[in-house]
Structures are given as structure tokens and as C-alpha cells.
Coordinates of N, CA and C in Angstrom, one line a residue:
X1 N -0.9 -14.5 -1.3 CA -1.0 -13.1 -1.1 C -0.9 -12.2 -2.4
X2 N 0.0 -12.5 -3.2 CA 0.4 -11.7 -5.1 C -1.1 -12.2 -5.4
X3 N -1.8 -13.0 -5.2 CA -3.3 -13.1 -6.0 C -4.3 -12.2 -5.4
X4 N -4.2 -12.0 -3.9 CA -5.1 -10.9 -3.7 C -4.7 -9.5 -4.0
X5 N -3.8 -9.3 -3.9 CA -2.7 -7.9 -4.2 C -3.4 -7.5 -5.5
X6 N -2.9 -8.9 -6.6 CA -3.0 -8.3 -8.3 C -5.0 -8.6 -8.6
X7 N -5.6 -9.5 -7.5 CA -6.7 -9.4 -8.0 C -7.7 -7.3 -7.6
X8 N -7.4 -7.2 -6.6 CA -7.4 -5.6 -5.6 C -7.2 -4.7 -6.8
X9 N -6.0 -4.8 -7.6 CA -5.1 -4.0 -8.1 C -6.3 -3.9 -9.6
X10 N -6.7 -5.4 -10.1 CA -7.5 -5.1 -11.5 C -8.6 -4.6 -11.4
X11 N -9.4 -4.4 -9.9 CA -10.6 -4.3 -10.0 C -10.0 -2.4 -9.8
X12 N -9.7 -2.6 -9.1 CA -9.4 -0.6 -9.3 C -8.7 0.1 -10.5
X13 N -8.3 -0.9 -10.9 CA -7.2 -0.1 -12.3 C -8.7 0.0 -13.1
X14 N -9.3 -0.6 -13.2 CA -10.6 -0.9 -14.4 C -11.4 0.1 -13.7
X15 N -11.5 0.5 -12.2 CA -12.8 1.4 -12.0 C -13.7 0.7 -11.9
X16 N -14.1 -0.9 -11.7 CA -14.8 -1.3 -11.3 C -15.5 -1.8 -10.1
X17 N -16.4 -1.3 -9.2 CA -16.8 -0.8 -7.8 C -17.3 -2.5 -7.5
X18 N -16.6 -2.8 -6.6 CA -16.9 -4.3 -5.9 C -16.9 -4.4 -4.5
X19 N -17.8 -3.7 -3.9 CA -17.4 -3.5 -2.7 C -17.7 -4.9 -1.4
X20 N -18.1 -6.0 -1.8 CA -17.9 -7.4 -1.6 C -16.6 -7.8 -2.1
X21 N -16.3 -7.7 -3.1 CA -15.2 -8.3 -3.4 C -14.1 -7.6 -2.7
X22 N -13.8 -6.2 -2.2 CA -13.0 -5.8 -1.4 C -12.8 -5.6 -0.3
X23 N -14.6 -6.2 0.4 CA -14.5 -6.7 1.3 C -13.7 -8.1 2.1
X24 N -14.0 -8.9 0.5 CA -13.7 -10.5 0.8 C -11.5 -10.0 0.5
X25 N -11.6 -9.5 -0.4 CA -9.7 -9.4 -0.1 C -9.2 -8.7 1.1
X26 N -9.8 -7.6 1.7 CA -9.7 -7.0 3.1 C -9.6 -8.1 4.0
X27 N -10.4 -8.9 4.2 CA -10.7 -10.1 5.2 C -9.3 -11.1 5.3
X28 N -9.4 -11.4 3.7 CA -8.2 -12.7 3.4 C -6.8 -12.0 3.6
X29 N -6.7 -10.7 3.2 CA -5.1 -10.0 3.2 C -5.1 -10.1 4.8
X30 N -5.6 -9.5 5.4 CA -5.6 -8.9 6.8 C -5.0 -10.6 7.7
X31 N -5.9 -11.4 7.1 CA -5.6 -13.0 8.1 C -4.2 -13.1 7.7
X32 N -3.6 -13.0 6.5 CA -2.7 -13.7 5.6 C -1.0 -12.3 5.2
X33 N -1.2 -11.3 6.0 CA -0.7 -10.0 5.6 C 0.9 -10.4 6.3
X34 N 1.3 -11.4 7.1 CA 2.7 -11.5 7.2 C 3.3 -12.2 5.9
X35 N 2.2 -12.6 5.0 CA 2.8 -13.6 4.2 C 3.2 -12.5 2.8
X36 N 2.8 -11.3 3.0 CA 3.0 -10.1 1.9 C 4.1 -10.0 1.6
X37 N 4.9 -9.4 0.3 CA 6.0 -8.7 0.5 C 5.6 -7.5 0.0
X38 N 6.9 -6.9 0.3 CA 6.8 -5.0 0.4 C 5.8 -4.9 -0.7
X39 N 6.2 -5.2 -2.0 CA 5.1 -5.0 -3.4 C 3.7 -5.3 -3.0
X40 N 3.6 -6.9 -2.6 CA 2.0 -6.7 -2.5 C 1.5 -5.8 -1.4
X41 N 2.3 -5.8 -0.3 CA 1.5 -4.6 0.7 C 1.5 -3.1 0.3
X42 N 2.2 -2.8 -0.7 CA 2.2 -1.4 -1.6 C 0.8 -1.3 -2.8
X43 N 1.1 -2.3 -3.3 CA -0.3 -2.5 -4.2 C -1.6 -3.0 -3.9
X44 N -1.6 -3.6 -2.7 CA -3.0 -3.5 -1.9 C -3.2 -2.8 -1.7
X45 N -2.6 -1.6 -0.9 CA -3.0 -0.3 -0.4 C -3.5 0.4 -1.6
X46 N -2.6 0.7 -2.8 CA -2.6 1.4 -3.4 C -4.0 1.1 -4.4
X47 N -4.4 -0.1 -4.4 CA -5.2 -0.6 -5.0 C -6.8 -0.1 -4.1
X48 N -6.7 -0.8 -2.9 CA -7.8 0.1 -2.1 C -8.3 1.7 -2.0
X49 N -7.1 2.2 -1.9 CA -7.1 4.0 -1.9 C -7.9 4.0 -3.5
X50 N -7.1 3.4 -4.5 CA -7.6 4.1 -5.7 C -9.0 3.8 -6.1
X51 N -9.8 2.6 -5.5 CA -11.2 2.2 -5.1 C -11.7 3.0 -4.9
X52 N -11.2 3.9 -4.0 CA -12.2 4.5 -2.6 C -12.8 3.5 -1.5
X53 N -11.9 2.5 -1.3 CA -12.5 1.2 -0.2 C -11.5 1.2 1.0
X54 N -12.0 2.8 1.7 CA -10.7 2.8 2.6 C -11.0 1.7 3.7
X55 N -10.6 0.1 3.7 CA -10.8 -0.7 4.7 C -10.0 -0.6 6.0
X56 N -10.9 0.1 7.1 CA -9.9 0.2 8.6 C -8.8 -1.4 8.8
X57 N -9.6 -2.3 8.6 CA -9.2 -3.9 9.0 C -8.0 -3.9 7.8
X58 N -8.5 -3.7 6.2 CA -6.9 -4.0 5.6 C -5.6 -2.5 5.4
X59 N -6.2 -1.1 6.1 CA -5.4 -0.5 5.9 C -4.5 -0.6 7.6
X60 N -5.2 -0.8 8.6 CA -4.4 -1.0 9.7 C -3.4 -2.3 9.8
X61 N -3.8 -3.5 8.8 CA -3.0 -4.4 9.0 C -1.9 -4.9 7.8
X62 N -2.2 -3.5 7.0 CA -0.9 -3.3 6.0 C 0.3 -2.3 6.7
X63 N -0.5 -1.1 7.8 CA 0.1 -0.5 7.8 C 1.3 -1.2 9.6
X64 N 0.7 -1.7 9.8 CA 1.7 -3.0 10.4 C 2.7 -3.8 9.9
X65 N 2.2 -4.2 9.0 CA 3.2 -5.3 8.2 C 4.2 -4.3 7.8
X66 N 3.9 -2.8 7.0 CA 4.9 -2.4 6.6 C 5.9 -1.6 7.1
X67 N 5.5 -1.2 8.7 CA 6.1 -0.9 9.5 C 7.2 -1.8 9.4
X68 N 7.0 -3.1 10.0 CA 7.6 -3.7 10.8 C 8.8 -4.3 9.3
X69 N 8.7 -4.3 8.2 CA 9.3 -4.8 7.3 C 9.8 -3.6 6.1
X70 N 9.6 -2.1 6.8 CA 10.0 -1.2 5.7 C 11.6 -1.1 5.1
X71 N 12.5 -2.0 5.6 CA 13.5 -2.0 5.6 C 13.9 -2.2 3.8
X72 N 13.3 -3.5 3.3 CA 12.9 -4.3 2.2 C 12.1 -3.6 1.5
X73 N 11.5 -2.3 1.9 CA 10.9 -1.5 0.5 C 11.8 -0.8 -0.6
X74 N 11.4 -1.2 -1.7 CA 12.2 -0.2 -2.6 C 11.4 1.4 -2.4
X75 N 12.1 2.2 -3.4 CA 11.6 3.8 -3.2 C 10.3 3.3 -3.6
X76 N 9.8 2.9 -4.7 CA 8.8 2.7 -5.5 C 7.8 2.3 -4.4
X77 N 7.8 1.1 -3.6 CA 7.7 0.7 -2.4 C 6.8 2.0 -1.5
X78 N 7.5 2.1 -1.4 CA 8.1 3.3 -0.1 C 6.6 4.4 -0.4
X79 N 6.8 5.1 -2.0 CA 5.8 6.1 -2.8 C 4.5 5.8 -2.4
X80 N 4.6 4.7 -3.2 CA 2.9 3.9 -3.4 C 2.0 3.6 -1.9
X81 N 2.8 3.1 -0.9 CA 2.4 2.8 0.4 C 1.7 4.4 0.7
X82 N 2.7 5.6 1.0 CA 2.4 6.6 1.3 C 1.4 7.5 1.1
X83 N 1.5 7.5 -0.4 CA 0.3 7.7 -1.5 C -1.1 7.5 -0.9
X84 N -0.7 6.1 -0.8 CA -2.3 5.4 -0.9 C -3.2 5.5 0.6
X85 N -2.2 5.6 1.6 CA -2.7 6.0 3.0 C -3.0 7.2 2.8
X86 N -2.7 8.4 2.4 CA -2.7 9.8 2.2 C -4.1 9.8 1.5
X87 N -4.0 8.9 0.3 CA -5.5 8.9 -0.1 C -6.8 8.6 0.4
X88 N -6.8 7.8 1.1 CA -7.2 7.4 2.0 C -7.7 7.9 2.9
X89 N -6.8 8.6 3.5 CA -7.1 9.4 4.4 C -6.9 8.8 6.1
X90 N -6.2 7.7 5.9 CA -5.6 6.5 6.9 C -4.5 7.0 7.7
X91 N -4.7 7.9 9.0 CA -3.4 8.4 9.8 C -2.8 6.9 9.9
X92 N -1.2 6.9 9.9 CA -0.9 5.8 10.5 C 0.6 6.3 11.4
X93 N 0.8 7.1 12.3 CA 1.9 7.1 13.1 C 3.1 6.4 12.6
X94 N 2.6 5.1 13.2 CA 3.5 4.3 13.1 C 4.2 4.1 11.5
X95 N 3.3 4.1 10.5 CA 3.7 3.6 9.6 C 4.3 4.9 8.6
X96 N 3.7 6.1 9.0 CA 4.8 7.3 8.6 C 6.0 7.6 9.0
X97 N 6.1 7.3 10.4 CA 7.1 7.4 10.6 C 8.4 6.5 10.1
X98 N 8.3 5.2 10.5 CA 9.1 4.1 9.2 C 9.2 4.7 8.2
X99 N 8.1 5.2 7.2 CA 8.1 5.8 5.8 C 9.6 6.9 6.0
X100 N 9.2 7.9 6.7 CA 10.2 9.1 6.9 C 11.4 8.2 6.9
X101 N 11.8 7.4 7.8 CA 13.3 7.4 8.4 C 14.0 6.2 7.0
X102 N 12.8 5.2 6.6 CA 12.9 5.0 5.5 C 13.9 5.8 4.0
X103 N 13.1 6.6 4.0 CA 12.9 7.2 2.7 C 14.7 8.5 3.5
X104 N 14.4 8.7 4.3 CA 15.8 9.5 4.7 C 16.9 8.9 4.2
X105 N 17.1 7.5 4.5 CA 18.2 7.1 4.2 C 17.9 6.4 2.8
X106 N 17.7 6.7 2.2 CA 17.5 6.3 0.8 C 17.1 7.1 -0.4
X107 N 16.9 8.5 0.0 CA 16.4 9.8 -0.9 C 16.9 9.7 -2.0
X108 N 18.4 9.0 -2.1 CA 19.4 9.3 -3.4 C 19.1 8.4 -4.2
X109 N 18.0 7.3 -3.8 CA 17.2 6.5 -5.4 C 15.9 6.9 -5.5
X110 N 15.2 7.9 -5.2 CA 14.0 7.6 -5.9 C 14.0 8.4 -7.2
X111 N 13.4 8.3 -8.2 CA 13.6 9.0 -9.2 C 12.2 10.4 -8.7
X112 N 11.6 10.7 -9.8 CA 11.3 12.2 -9.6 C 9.5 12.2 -8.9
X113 N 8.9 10.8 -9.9 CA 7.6 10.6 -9.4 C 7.4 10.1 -8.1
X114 N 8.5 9.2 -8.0 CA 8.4 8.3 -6.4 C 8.8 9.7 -5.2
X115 N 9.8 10.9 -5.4 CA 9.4 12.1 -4.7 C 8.2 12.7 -4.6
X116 N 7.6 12.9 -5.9 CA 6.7 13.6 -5.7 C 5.6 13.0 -5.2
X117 N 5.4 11.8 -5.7 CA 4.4 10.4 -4.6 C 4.3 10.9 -3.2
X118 N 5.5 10.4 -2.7 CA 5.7 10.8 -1.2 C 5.2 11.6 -0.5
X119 N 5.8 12.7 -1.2 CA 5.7 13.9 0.0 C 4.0 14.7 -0.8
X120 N 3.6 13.7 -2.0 CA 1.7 14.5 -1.7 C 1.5 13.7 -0.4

């Protein structure tokens, strides 16, 4: 899973438009997305949003995983997940709400950018 996460992650950091190849990590994360931890399902997302490759199949089956395991997010965690649905443009109920109740009990670590992440 850290190989699809960090492969997701170089092709958007570079701005390089692979929309097969984001296809093919949407496919493989989504089969393989229990096997994520908080980090890779933060930097998939955040990797896709920054694409522009809002994938229904890998933003609904991150935003499950991270539901169900937001416990184990750091703030940083927590930002980037939010961020990246928000960019997106990905309602996710469920996975906002976790985010909120999350990030409630934990407001006293994030530093200033992981705030301001958030709550764009």
C-alpha cells in the first residue's frame, strides 16, 4: 500500500497528468485499502485531490478506511485527509464527521497549518 500512496504522491507532486496510471492506483488502493495506514490513506487522497483525479471508487474507499480507523490519525493525518476531500469536492458524511469528533479531542496538537488545512 506505502508503494501506491508514494507512487500517487510523485506523480502529483511533479504535475505530471497520468490519468491511467491513477486509474490503475485507484483500482489496486481501493482492493487493498484495509491494508493502508492513516499516512497512506492521507497521502493518497491528498495525492489524488492535488491531480485533479477526483476518483469516486478511490475517494469513497479511503473515505471508509478512514472513518473506521480515525482514531490512529495524527493532526497532520487528520489536515491532509480533509484538505484533499474538500478539494476534491468529495462529500463524505461519514468521514467528516469522524474528522470533527477527531480533531475535537485533539485540537491542542495541531500546530497552525494543520488548523488552517482543516477548517479550508
Amino acid at each position: 500500500p506505502q508503494e501506491l500512496a508514494n507512487t500517487a504522491w510523485a506523480f502529483a507532486t511533479t504535475g505530471h497528468p497520468s490519468p491511467l496510471l491513477f486509474d490503475a492506483v485507484a483500482r489496486a488502493s481501493a482492493a487493498n485499502v484495509d491494508q493502508f495506514d492513516p499516512q497512506a490513506l492521507a497521502n493518497t487522497a491528498w495525492a489524488f485531490a492535488t491531480a485533479g483525479h477526483p476518483s469516486l471508487l478511490l475517494f469513497d474507499a479511503v473515505a471508509g478506511a478512514s472513518a473506521a480507523s480515525i482514531d490512529q490519525f495524527k493532526p497532520q493525518n487528520l489536515a491532509n485527509t480533509a484538505w484533499a476531500f474538500a478539494k476534491a469536492g468529495h462529500p463524505s458524511p461519514l468521514l467528516f464527521d469522524a474528522v470533527a469528533r477527531a480533531f475535537v479531542a485533539s485540537v491542542h496538537q495541531f500546530k497552525p497549518q494543520e488548523l488552517a488545512n482543516t477548517a479550508w
